[in-house]
PDB file of C-alpha atoms and ligand atoms in Angstrom:
ATOM      1  CA  MET X   1       0.133   0.094   0.054  1.00 83.00           C
ATOM      2  CA  THR X   2       1.226   3.480  -0.961  1.00 89.00           C
ATOM      3  CA  THR X   3       1.444   6.131   1.740  1.00 95.00           C
ATOM      4  CA  TYR X   4       1.492   9.821   1.289  1.00 98.00           C
ATOM      5  CA  LEU X   5       3.234  12.425   3.632  1.00 97.00           C
ATOM      6  CA  GLU X   6       3.736  16.104   3.796  1.00 97.00           C
ATOM      7  CA  ALA X   7       7.141  16.998   1.949  1.00 98.00           C
ATOM      8  CA  ALA X   8       7.881  19.341   4.849  1.00 96.00           C
ATOM      9  CA  ALA X   9       7.814  16.473   7.400  1.00 95.00           C
ATOM     10  CA  ALA X  10       9.724  14.027   5.153  1.00 97.00           C
ATOM     11  CA  PRO X  11      13.274  12.990   5.335  1.00 96.00           C
ATOM     12  CA  LEU X  12      15.400  14.116   2.346  1.00 97.00           C
ATOM     13  CA  LYS X  13      15.482  10.682   0.818  1.00 97.00           C
ATOM     14  CA  ASN X  14      13.279   8.284  -1.237  1.00 98.00           C
ATOM     15  CA  THR X  15      11.524   6.344   1.453  1.00 96.00           C
ATOM     16  CA  GLY X  16       9.040   4.827  -1.093  1.00 97.00           C
ATOM     17  CA  GLN X  17       6.379   7.070   0.274  1.00 98.00           C
ATOM     18  CA  ILE X  18       4.890   9.707  -2.020  1.00 98.00           C
ATOM     19  CA  LYS X  19       5.599  13.339  -0.803  1.00 98.00           C
ATOM     20  CA  LEU X  20       2.920  15.973  -1.088  1.00 98.00           C
ATOM     21  CA  TYR X  21       4.290  19.555  -1.724  1.00 98.00           C
ATOM     22  CA  SER X  22       2.964  22.841  -0.462  1.00 98.00           C
ATOM     23  CA  LYS X  23       2.025  25.994  -2.681  1.00 98.00           C
ATOM     24  CA  GLU X  24       5.574  27.616  -1.580  1.00 98.00           C
ATOM     25  CA  ASP X  25       7.088  24.346  -2.627  1.00 98.00           C
ATOM     26  CA  PHE X  26       5.330  24.718  -6.215  1.00 98.00           C
ATOM     27  CA  GLU X  27       6.911  28.202  -6.478  1.00 98.00           C
ATOM     28  CA  GLY X  28      10.324  26.736  -5.810  1.00 98.00           C
ATOM     29  CA  MET X  29       9.734  24.160  -8.625  1.00 98.00           C
ATOM     30  CA  ARG X  30       8.530  26.701 -10.941  1.00 98.00           C
ATOM     31  CA  ARG X  31      11.890  28.726 -10.721  1.00 98.00           C
ATOM     32  CA  ALA X  32      14.157  25.650 -11.228  1.00 99.00           C
ATOM     33  CA  CYS X  33      12.019  24.294 -13.937  1.00 99.00           C
ATOM     34  CA  GLN X  34      11.771  27.584 -15.863  1.00 99.00           C
ATOM     35  CA  LEU X  35      15.552  27.942 -15.868  1.00 99.00           C
ATOM     36  CA  THR X  36      15.719  24.419 -17.506  1.00 99.00           C
ATOM     37  CA  ALA X  37      13.106  25.367 -19.904  1.00 99.00           C
ATOM     38  CA  ARG X  38      15.013  28.545 -20.912  1.00 99.00           C
ATOM     39  CA  CYS X  39      18.100  26.642 -21.387  1.00 99.00           C
ATOM     40  CA  LEU X  40      16.301  24.233 -23.754  1.00 99.00           C
ATOM     41  CA  ASP X  41      14.899  27.107 -25.655  1.00 98.00           C
ATOM     42  CA  GLU X  42      18.466  28.351 -26.334  1.00 98.00           C
ATOM     43  CA  VAL X  43      19.701  24.777 -27.133  1.00 98.00           C
ATOM     44  CA  ALA X  44      17.253  25.129 -29.923  1.00 98.00           C
ATOM     45  CA  ARG X  45      19.069  27.934 -31.558  1.00 98.00           C
ATOM     46  CA  MET X  46      22.353  26.026 -31.405  1.00 98.00           C
ATOM     47  CA  ILE X  47      21.248  22.801 -33.371  1.00 98.00           C
ATOM     48  CA  GLU X  48      22.814  22.621 -36.909  1.00 98.00           C
ATOM     49  CA  PRO X  49      24.758  19.906 -38.844  1.00 98.00           C
ATOM     50  CA  GLY X  50      28.412  20.282 -37.873  1.00 98.00           C
ATOM     51  CA  LEU X  51      27.877  20.981 -34.345  1.00 98.00           C
ATOM     52  CA  PRO X  52      29.718  18.655 -31.817  1.00 99.00           C
ATOM     53  CA  THR X  53      27.221  17.718 -29.057  1.00 99.00           C
ATOM     54  CA  LYS X  54      29.774  18.460 -26.473  1.00 98.00           C
ATOM     55  CA  GLU X  55      29.391  22.162 -27.210  1.00 99.00           C
ATOM     56  CA  ILE X  56      25.717  21.863 -26.163  1.00 99.00           C
ATOM     57  CA  ASP X  57      26.887  20.268 -22.978  1.00 99.00           C
ATOM     58  CA  ASP X  58      29.548  23.113 -22.412  1.00 99.00           C
ATOM     59  CA  PHE X  59      26.824  25.598 -23.082  1.00 99.00           C
ATOM     60  CA  VAL X  60      24.425  24.013 -20.369  1.00 99.00           C
ATOM     61  CA  LEU X  61      27.093  24.129 -17.857  1.00 98.00           C
ATOM     62  CA  GLN X  62      27.919  27.728 -18.468  1.00 98.00           C
ATOM     63  CA  PHE X  63      24.158  28.760 -18.709  1.00 99.00           C
ATOM     64  CA  GLY X  64      23.705  27.027 -15.117  1.00 98.00           C
ATOM     65  CA  LEU X  65      26.735  28.819 -13.561  1.00 98.00           C
ATOM     66  CA  ASP X  66      25.549  32.149 -14.977  1.00 98.00           C
ATOM     67  CA  ASN X  67      22.172  31.723 -13.316  1.00 98.00           C
ATOM     68  CA  ASN X  68      23.401  30.063  -9.808  1.00 98.00           C
ATOM     69  CA  ALA X  69      22.272  26.624 -10.800  1.00 98.00           C
ATOM     70  CA  VAL X  70      24.121  23.321 -10.737  1.00 98.00           C
ATOM     71  CA  PRO X  71      23.457  20.610 -13.387  1.00 98.00           C
ATOM     72  CA  ALA X  72      22.106  17.714 -11.377  1.00 99.00           C
ATOM     73  CA  THR X  73      23.767  14.891 -13.703  1.00 98.00           C
ATOM     74  CA  LEU X  74      27.282  16.232 -13.088  1.00 98.00           C
ATOM     75  CA  ASN X  75      29.008  13.533 -11.018  1.00 97.00           C
ATOM     76  CA  TYR X  76      25.514  12.053 -10.277  1.00 98.00           C
ATOM     77  CA  ARG X  77      26.479   8.245  -9.542  1.00 98.00           C
ATOM     78  CA  GLY X  78      29.762   8.782 -11.807  1.00 97.00           C
ATOM     79  CA  TYR X  79      27.945  10.465 -14.750  1.00 98.00           C
ATOM     80  CA  GLN X  80      30.359  13.175 -16.007  1.00 98.00           C
ATOM     81  CA  TYR X  81      28.307  15.712 -17.962  1.00 99.00           C
ATOM     82  CA  SER X  82      25.951  18.504 -17.283  1.00 99.00           C
ATOM     83  CA  SER X  83      23.295  17.011 -19.901  1.00 99.00           C
ATOM     84  CA  CYS X  84      22.411  13.560 -21.434  1.00 99.00           C
ATOM     85  CA  ILE X  85      22.489  13.849 -25.302  1.00 99.00           C
ATOM     86  CA  SER X  86      20.881  10.907 -27.147  1.00 99.00           C
ATOM     87  CA  LEU X  87      21.076  10.507 -30.805  1.00 98.00           C
ATOM     88  CA  ASN X  88      19.057   8.618 -33.268  1.00 98.00           C
ATOM     89  CA  HIS X  89      18.938   5.021 -31.896  1.00 99.00           C
ATOM     90  CA  VAL X  90      20.230   5.895 -28.422  1.00 99.00           C
ATOM     91  CA  VAL X  91      17.121   5.744 -26.099  1.00 99.00           C
ATOM     92  CA  CYS X  92      18.554   7.891 -23.076  1.00 99.00           C
ATOM     93  CA  HIS X  93      21.721   8.687 -20.972  1.00 99.00           C
ATOM     94  CA  GLY X  94      23.791   9.265 -24.031  1.00 99.00           C
ATOM     95  CA  PHE X  95      27.164  11.118 -23.508  1.00 99.00           C
ATOM     96  CA  PRO X  96      27.823  14.429 -25.293  1.00 99.00           C
ATOM     97  CA  SER X  97      30.680  13.742 -27.758  1.00 98.00           C
ATOM     98  CA  GLU X  98      32.998  15.589 -30.093  1.00 98.00           C
ATOM     99  CA  LYS X  99      31.432  13.894 -33.204  1.00 98.00           C
ATOM    100  CA  PRO X 100      29.694  16.610 -35.246  1.00 98.00           C
ATOM    101  CA  LEU X 101      25.811  16.472 -35.860  1.00 98.00           C
ATOM    102  CA  ARG X 102      24.846  15.359 -39.421  1.00 98.00           C
ATOM    103  CA  SER X 103      21.715  16.520 -41.337  1.00 98.00           C
ATOM    104  CA  GLY X 104      18.930  14.342 -40.477  1.00 98.00           C
ATOM    105  CA  ASP X 105      20.039  13.449 -37.029  1.00 98.00           C
ATOM    106  CA  ILE X 106      17.405  13.582 -34.221  1.00 98.00           C
ATOM    107  CA  LEU X 107      18.569  14.193 -30.672  1.00 99.00           C
ATOM    108  CA  ASN X 108      17.272  14.440 -27.164  1.00 99.00           C
ATOM    109  CA  VAL X 109      18.798  16.919 -24.794  1.00 99.00           C
ATOM    110  CA  ASP X 110      17.928  16.075 -21.342  1.00 99.00           C
ATOM    111  CA  ILE X 111      18.821  18.875 -18.507  1.00 99.00           C
ATOM    112  CA  THR X 112      18.107  19.095 -14.839  1.00 99.00           C
ATOM    113  CA  PHE X 113      19.157  22.300 -13.039  1.00 99.00           C
ATOM    114  CA  ILE X 114      19.219  22.480  -9.242  1.00 99.00           C
ATOM    115  CA  VAL X 115      17.994  26.072  -8.157  1.00 98.00           C
ATOM    116  CA  ASP X 116      17.784  26.664  -4.263  1.00 98.00           C
ATOM    117  CA  GLY X 117      17.694  22.873  -3.735  1.00 98.00           C
ATOM    118  CA  TRP X 118      14.841  22.380  -6.222  1.00 98.00           C
ATOM    119  CA  PHE X 119      15.390  20.017  -9.236  1.00 99.00           C
ATOM    120  CA  GLY X 120      13.936  21.034 -12.665  1.00 99.00           C
ATOM    121  CA  ASP X 121      13.992  18.103 -15.037  1.00 99.00           C
ATOM    122  CA  SER X 122      12.926  18.291 -18.661  1.00 99.00           C
ATOM    123  CA  SER X 123      14.166  17.216 -22.096  1.00 99.00           C
ATOM    124  CA  ARG X 124      13.107  17.714 -25.748  1.00 99.00           C
ATOM    125  CA  MET X 125      13.893  16.505 -29.026  1.00 99.00           C
ATOM    126  CA  TYR X 126      15.851  18.459 -31.810  1.00 99.00           C
ATOM    127  CA  ILE X 127      16.288  17.757 -35.475  1.00 98.00           C
ATOM    128  CA  ALA X 128      19.686  18.788 -37.143  1.00 98.00           C
ATOM    129  CA  GLY X 129      19.107  19.991 -40.764  1.00 98.00           C
ATOM    130  CA  GLU X 130      16.702  18.163 -43.023  1.00 96.00           C
ATOM    131  CA  PRO X 131      14.638  15.400 -41.170  1.00 94.00           C
ATOM    132  CA  ARG X 132      13.591  12.166 -42.679  1.00 97.00           C
ATOM    133  CA  ARG X 133       9.917  11.507 -42.685  1.00 98.00           C
ATOM    134  CA  ALA X 134       9.812   8.568 -40.294  1.00 98.00           C
ATOM    135  CA  ALA X 135      12.076  10.525 -37.982  1.00 98.00           C
ATOM    136  CA  GLU X 136       9.950  13.531 -38.029  1.00 98.00           C
ATOM    137  CA  ARG X 137       6.754  11.324 -37.485  1.00 98.00           C
ATOM    138  CA  LEU X 138       8.366   9.707 -34.448  1.00 99.00           C
ATOM    139  CA  VAL X 139       9.440  12.962 -32.830  1.00 99.00           C
ATOM    140  CA  ASP X 140       5.703  14.137 -33.172  1.00 98.00           C
ATOM    141  CA  LEU X 141       4.204  11.110 -31.972  1.00 99.00           C
ATOM    142  CA  THR X 142       6.479  11.133 -28.928  1.00 99.00           C
ATOM    143  CA  HIS X 143       5.430  14.682 -28.008  1.00 99.00           C
ATOM    144  CA  ASP X 144       1.867  13.763 -28.491  1.00 99.00           C
ATOM    145  CA  CYS X 145       2.383  10.723 -26.174  1.00 99.00           C
ATOM    146  CA  LEU X 146       3.856  13.036 -23.509  1.00 99.00           C
ATOM    147  CA  MET X 147       0.992  15.393 -23.816  1.00 99.00           C
ATOM    148  CA  ALA X 148      -1.580  12.563 -23.553  1.00 99.00           C
ATOM    149  CA  GLY X 149       0.133  11.365 -20.400  1.00 99.00           C
ATOM    150  CA  ILE X 150      -0.048  14.879 -19.072  1.00 99.00           C
ATOM    151  CA  GLU X 151      -3.764  14.875 -19.897  1.00 98.00           C
ATOM    152  CA  ALA X 152      -4.339  11.893 -17.686  1.00 99.00           C
ATOM    153  CA  ALA X 153      -2.490  13.446 -14.877  1.00 99.00           C
ATOM    154  CA  GLN X 154      -5.461  14.492 -12.724  1.00 98.00           C
ATOM    155  CA  PRO X 155      -6.524  14.139  -9.130  1.00 98.00           C
ATOM    156  CA  GLY X 156      -8.689  11.226  -8.718  1.00 95.00           C
ATOM    157  CA  ASN X 157      -7.145   9.308 -11.518  1.00 98.00           C
ATOM    158  CA  ARG X 158      -4.599   6.489 -10.754  1.00 98.00           C
ATOM    159  CA  LEU X 159      -0.881   6.883 -11.637  1.00 98.00           C
ATOM    160  CA  GLY X 160      -1.491   4.139 -14.184  1.00 98.00           C
ATOM    161  CA  ALA X 161      -3.814   6.234 -16.336  1.00 99.00           C
ATOM    162  CA  ILE X 162      -0.694   8.125 -17.475  1.00 99.00           C
ATOM    163  CA  GLY X 163       1.040   5.127 -18.899  1.00 99.00           C
ATOM    164  CA  ALA X 164      -2.202   3.624 -20.248  1.00 99.00           C
ATOM    165  CA  ALA X 165      -2.796   6.939 -22.130  1.00 99.00           C
ATOM    166  CA  ILE X 166       0.929   6.886 -23.547  1.00 99.00           C
ATOM    167  CA  GLN X 167       1.111   3.179 -24.566  1.00 99.00           C
ATOM    168  CA  GLU X 168      -2.413   3.365 -26.264  1.00 99.00           C
ATOM    169  CA  LEU X 169      -1.342   6.170 -28.436  1.00 99.00           C
ATOM    170  CA  ALA X 170       2.156   4.777 -29.277  1.00 99.00           C
ATOM    171  CA  GLU X 171       0.852   1.432 -30.182  1.00 99.00           C
ATOM    172  CA  ALA X 172      -2.003   2.671 -32.194  1.00 99.00           C
ATOM    173  CA  ASN X 173       0.756   4.267 -34.371  1.00 98.00           C
ATOM    174  CA  ARG X 174       2.725   1.016 -34.590  1.00 98.00           C
ATOM    175  CA  CYS X 175       5.471   2.298 -32.360  1.00 99.00           C
ATOM    176  CA  SER X 176       6.551   0.788 -28.924  1.00 99.00           C
ATOM    177  CA  VAL X 177       7.044   2.162 -25.331  1.00 99.00           C
ATOM    178  CA  VAL X 178      10.433   1.568 -23.625  1.00 99.00           C
ATOM    179  CA  ARG X 179       9.809  -0.511 -20.231  1.00 98.00           C
ATOM    180  CA  ASP X 180      13.217  -0.213 -18.794  1.00 98.00           C
ATOM    181  CA  PHE X 181      13.302   3.505 -17.777  1.00 98.00           C
ATOM    182  CA  CYS X 182      10.309   5.442 -16.239  1.00 98.00           C
ATOM    183  CA  GLY X 183       9.535   8.794 -14.978  1.00 99.00           C
ATOM    184  CA  HIS X 184       9.826   9.493 -11.222  1.00 98.00           C
ATOM    185  CA  GLY X 185       8.933  11.772  -8.347  1.00 98.00           C
ATOM    186  CA  VAL X 186      10.991  14.935  -8.243  1.00 98.00           C
ATOM    187  CA  GLY X 187      11.379  18.109  -6.069  1.00 98.00           C
ATOM    188  CA  ARG X 188      14.189  18.351  -3.480  1.00 98.00           C
ATOM    189  CA  LEU X 189      15.326  14.942  -4.790  1.00 98.00           C
ATOM    190  CA  PHE X 190      16.515  13.982  -8.273  1.00 98.00           C
ATOM    191  CA  HIS X 191      14.850  10.644  -8.441  1.00 98.00           C
ATOM    192  CA  ASP X 192      12.042   9.955  -5.718  1.00 98.00           C
ATOM    193  CA  ALA X 193       8.873   7.752  -5.421  1.00 98.00           C
ATOM    194  CA  PRO X 194       6.734   7.063  -7.271  1.00 98.00           C
ATOM    195  CA  ASN X 195       7.899   5.449 -10.479  1.00 98.00           C
ATOM    196  CA  VAL X 196       5.933   6.754 -13.416  1.00 99.00           C
ATOM    197  CA  LEU X 197       5.474   3.951 -15.972  1.00 98.00           C
ATOM    198  CA  HIS X 198       4.780   4.891 -19.514  1.00 99.00           C
ATOM    199  CA  TYR X 199       2.861   1.773 -20.106  1.00 99.00           C
ATOM    200  CA  GLY X 200       0.218  -0.325 -18.239  1.00 98.00           C
ATOM    201  CA  ARG X 201      -3.395  -0.200 -17.036  1.00 98.00           C
ATOM    202  CA  ALA X 202      -5.445   2.863 -16.137  1.00 98.00           C
ATOM    203  CA  ASP X 203      -6.881   1.346 -12.941  1.00 98.00           C
ATOM    204  CA  GLU X 204      -3.495   0.478 -11.360  1.00 98.00           C
ATOM    205  CA  GLY X 205      -1.064   2.342  -9.260  1.00 98.00           C
ATOM    206  CA  PRO X 206      -1.549   4.929  -6.464  1.00 98.00           C
ATOM    207  CA  GLU X 207      -4.209   7.648  -6.703  1.00 98.00           C
ATOM    208  CA  LEU X 208      -2.984  10.999  -7.832  1.00 98.00           C
ATOM    209  CA  LYS X 209      -3.411  13.612  -5.201  1.00 98.00           C
ATOM    210  CA  PRO X 210      -2.748  17.463  -5.316  1.00 98.00           C
ATOM    211  CA  GLY X 211       0.740  18.339  -4.195  1.00 98.00           C
ATOM    212  CA  MET X 212       2.440  15.452  -5.892  1.00 98.00           C
ATOM    213  CA  ILE X 213       5.450  16.414  -8.201  1.00 99.00           C
ATOM    214  CA  PHE X 214       6.725  14.067 -10.821  1.00 99.00           C
ATOM    215  CA  THR X 215       8.237  13.764 -14.348  1.00 99.00           C
ATOM    216  CA  ILE X 216       6.496  12.156 -17.302  1.00 99.00           C
ATOM    217  CA  GLU X 217       9.321  11.246 -19.864  1.00 99.00           C
ATOM    218  CA  PRO X 218       8.149   8.532 -22.299  1.00 99.00           C
ATOM    219  CA  MET X 219      10.762   6.980 -24.706  1.00 99.00           C
ATOM    220  CA  ILE X 220       9.120   5.617 -27.896  1.00 99.00           C
ATOM    221  CA  ASN X 221      10.644   3.444 -30.377  1.00 99.00           C
ATOM    222  CA  LEU X 222      10.071   3.020 -34.199  1.00 98.00           C
ATOM    223  CA  GLY X 223      10.904  -0.756 -33.749  1.00 98.00           C
ATOM    224  CA  LYS X 224      10.496  -2.979 -30.774  1.00 99.00           C
ATOM    225  CA  HIS X 225      10.809  -1.762 -27.222  1.00 99.00           C
ATOM    226  CA  HIS X 226      13.919  -3.548 -26.138  1.00 99.00           C
ATOM    227  CA  VAL X 227      16.839  -1.780 -24.916  1.00 98.00           C
ATOM    228  CA  LYS X 228      20.366  -2.695 -24.069  1.00 98.00           C
ATOM    229  CA  VAL X 229      22.978  -0.507 -22.147  1.00 98.00           C
ATOM    230  CA  LEU X 230      26.410  -0.356 -23.769  1.00 98.00           C
ATOM    231  CA  LYS X 231      29.680  -1.230 -22.086  1.00 98.00           C
ATOM    232  CA  ASP X 232      30.168   2.475 -20.841  1.00 98.00           C
ATOM    233  CA  GLY X 233      27.417   1.543 -18.170  1.00 98.00           C
ATOM    234  CA  TRP X 234      25.160   4.451 -19.305  1.00 98.00           C
ATOM    235  CA  THR X 235      24.396   4.742 -23.032  1.00 99.00           C
ATOM    236  CA  ALA X 236      20.974   2.973 -23.613  1.00 99.00           C
ATOM    237  CA  VAL X 237      20.269   1.892 -27.133  1.00 99.00           C
ATOM    238  CA  THR X 238      17.454   0.150 -28.969  1.00 99.00           C
ATOM    239  CA  ARG X 239      18.325  -3.686 -29.459  1.00 99.00           C
ATOM    240  CA  ASP X 240      17.054  -3.484 -33.001  1.00 98.00           C
ATOM    241  CA  ARG X 241      18.909  -0.172 -33.656  1.00 98.00           C
ATOM    242  CA  SER X 242      15.574   1.527 -34.523  1.00 98.00           C
ATOM    243  CA  LEU X 243      15.063   5.224 -33.881  1.00 98.00           C
ATOM    244  CA  SER X 244      13.958   6.382 -30.421  1.00 99.00           C
ATOM    245  CA  ALA X 245      12.606   9.646 -29.142  1.00 99.00           C
ATOM    246  CA  GLN X 246      11.847  11.220 -25.783  1.00 99.00           C
ATOM    247  CA  PHE X 247      10.254  14.248 -24.482  1.00 99.00           C
ATOM    248  CA  GLU X 248      10.159  15.080 -20.560  1.00 99.00           C
ATOM    249  CA  HIS X 249       8.172  17.434 -18.362  1.00 99.00           C
ATOM    250  CA  SER X 250       8.246  17.858 -14.704  1.00 99.00           C
ATOM    251  CA  ILE X 251       4.532  18.613 -13.471  1.00 99.00           C
ATOM    252  CA  GLY X 252       2.720  19.213 -10.336  1.00 99.00           C
ATOM    253  CA  ILE X 253      -0.768  17.748  -9.625  1.00 99.00           C
ATOM    254  CA  THR X 254      -3.291  20.597  -8.633  1.00 98.00           C
ATOM    255  CA  GLU X 255      -6.840  20.569  -7.281  1.00 98.00           C
ATOM    256  CA  GLU X 256      -8.007  21.308 -11.021  1.00 98.00           C
ATOM    257  CA  GLY X 257      -5.587  19.061 -12.898  1.00 98.00           C
ATOM    258  CA  CYS X 258      -1.878  19.676 -13.274  1.00 98.00           C
ATOM    259  CA  GLU X 259       0.737  22.389 -13.798  1.00 99.00           C
ATOM    260  CA  ILE X 260       3.537  21.830 -16.311  1.00 99.00           C
ATOM    261  CA  PHE X 261       6.574  23.525 -14.576  1.00 99.00           C
ATOM    262  CA  THR X 262       8.945  22.979 -17.504  1.00 99.00           C
ATOM    263  CA  LEU X 263       6.830  24.513 -20.332  1.00 98.00           C
ATOM    264  CA  SER X 264       8.773  26.557 -22.893  1.00 98.00           C
ATOM    265  CA  PRO X 265       8.461  30.227 -22.211  1.00 98.00           C
ATOM    266  CA  ALA X 266       9.294  30.692 -25.859  1.00 98.00           C
ATOM    267  CA  GLY X 267       6.575  28.452 -27.155  1.00 98.00           C
ATOM    268  CA  LEU X 268       9.307  25.931 -28.436  1.00 98.00           C
ATOM    269  CA  HIS X 269       7.335  22.749 -27.511  1.00 98.00           C
ATOM    270  CA  LYS X 270       8.460  20.393 -30.430  1.00 98.00           C
ATOM    271  CA  PRO X 271      10.322  20.746 -33.572  1.00 98.00           C
ATOM    272  CA  PRO X 272      10.367  22.419 -36.170  1.00 97.00           C
ATOM    273  CA  TYR X 273      11.501  25.325 -33.604  1.00 97.00           C
ATOM    274  CA  LEU X 274      12.006  27.948 -36.486  1.00 86.00           C
ATOM    275  CA  THR X 275      13.990  30.140 -34.000  1.00 76.00           C
TER     276      THR X 275
HETATM  277  N1  LIG J 301      17.557  13.547 -16.437  1.00 55.76           N
HETATM  278  C1  LIG J 301      17.372  11.969 -16.557  1.00 55.76           C
HETATM  279  C2  LIG J 301      15.953  11.785 -16.067  1.00 55.76           C
HETATM  280  O1  LIG J 301      15.036  12.172 -16.789  1.00 55.76           O
HETATM  281  C3  LIG J 301      18.412  11.286 -15.562  1.00 55.76           C
HETATM  282  C4  LIG J 301      19.684  11.400 -15.986  1.00 55.76           C
HETATM  283  S1  LIG J 301      20.805  10.639 -14.914  1.00 55.76           S
HETATM  284  C5  LIG J 301      22.207  10.602 -15.622  1.00 55.76           C
HETATM  285  O2  LIG J 301      15.686  11.248 -15.190  1.00 55.76           O
HETATM  286  F1  LIG J 301      23.248  10.333 -14.818  1.00 55.76           F
HETATM  287  F2  LIG J 301      22.206   9.884 -16.828  1.00 55.76           F
HETATM  288  F3  LIG J 301      22.543  11.833 -16.045  1.00 55.76           F
HETATM  289 CO1  LIG J 302      13.636  12.563 -15.302  1.00 55.76          CO
HETATM  290 CO1  LIG J 303      15.616  14.086 -17.489  1.00 55.76          CO
END
């Protein structure tokens, strides 16, 4: 049985219980998440064929330092970068690299800034140069999947309603949902309870209550859902080498529905960004 507790009274660790945050806590999340969203807006301006993705990572670190924020991934469990940059068949946790982007590459940039102790976690897809049709379609579908999950994130629904909505849309479009990684509670911790599955049944999981804060971050594959992690211990790729896409928002459950903390202030929700 899941239990809930006031975040203010909770220890600063994952106890498996679901933390319920206050109005003031939501304000803290808004600040951290809007910084992350602004950074992802800036990244949209940088993307072009020829750009080594390490330059995106360098920009993210500098943007954080300039804004009194620390990238949460830097030295997180041995991870060495300020962002995760996952190209083409890389599902998540890709390393930034010196290899230049090529026209037609699709990439996810995942950033988490810590601002005053609050974690703002979000990612978007970008397309370098001229997209291929299948890639463009996958990126669009994946954003639709994220938004379908967010629409199901309402008080009174169960957590499983989110995954069910995502899975239904992905599979109706002959794509698959990655099982091996999920969304997560977020707030004053990077990864907290509950696990937010991107597949499953609407009548399963704990009830969604106002004050809950978590991410939704579906990874959708053009081929099968199976994933393997490379020998570097981080880079997750599709087993069948098919293309994979992901978008992520940090959200909070309210009395009326939910608030998307990481919404783009510039309206750069999905490609083409036309900046
Ligand atoms: N930002 C990722 C997430 O959405 C986590 C990255 S952990 C890292 O949960 F170590 F790979 F950076
Ligand atoms: Co996340
Ligand atoms: Co993330």
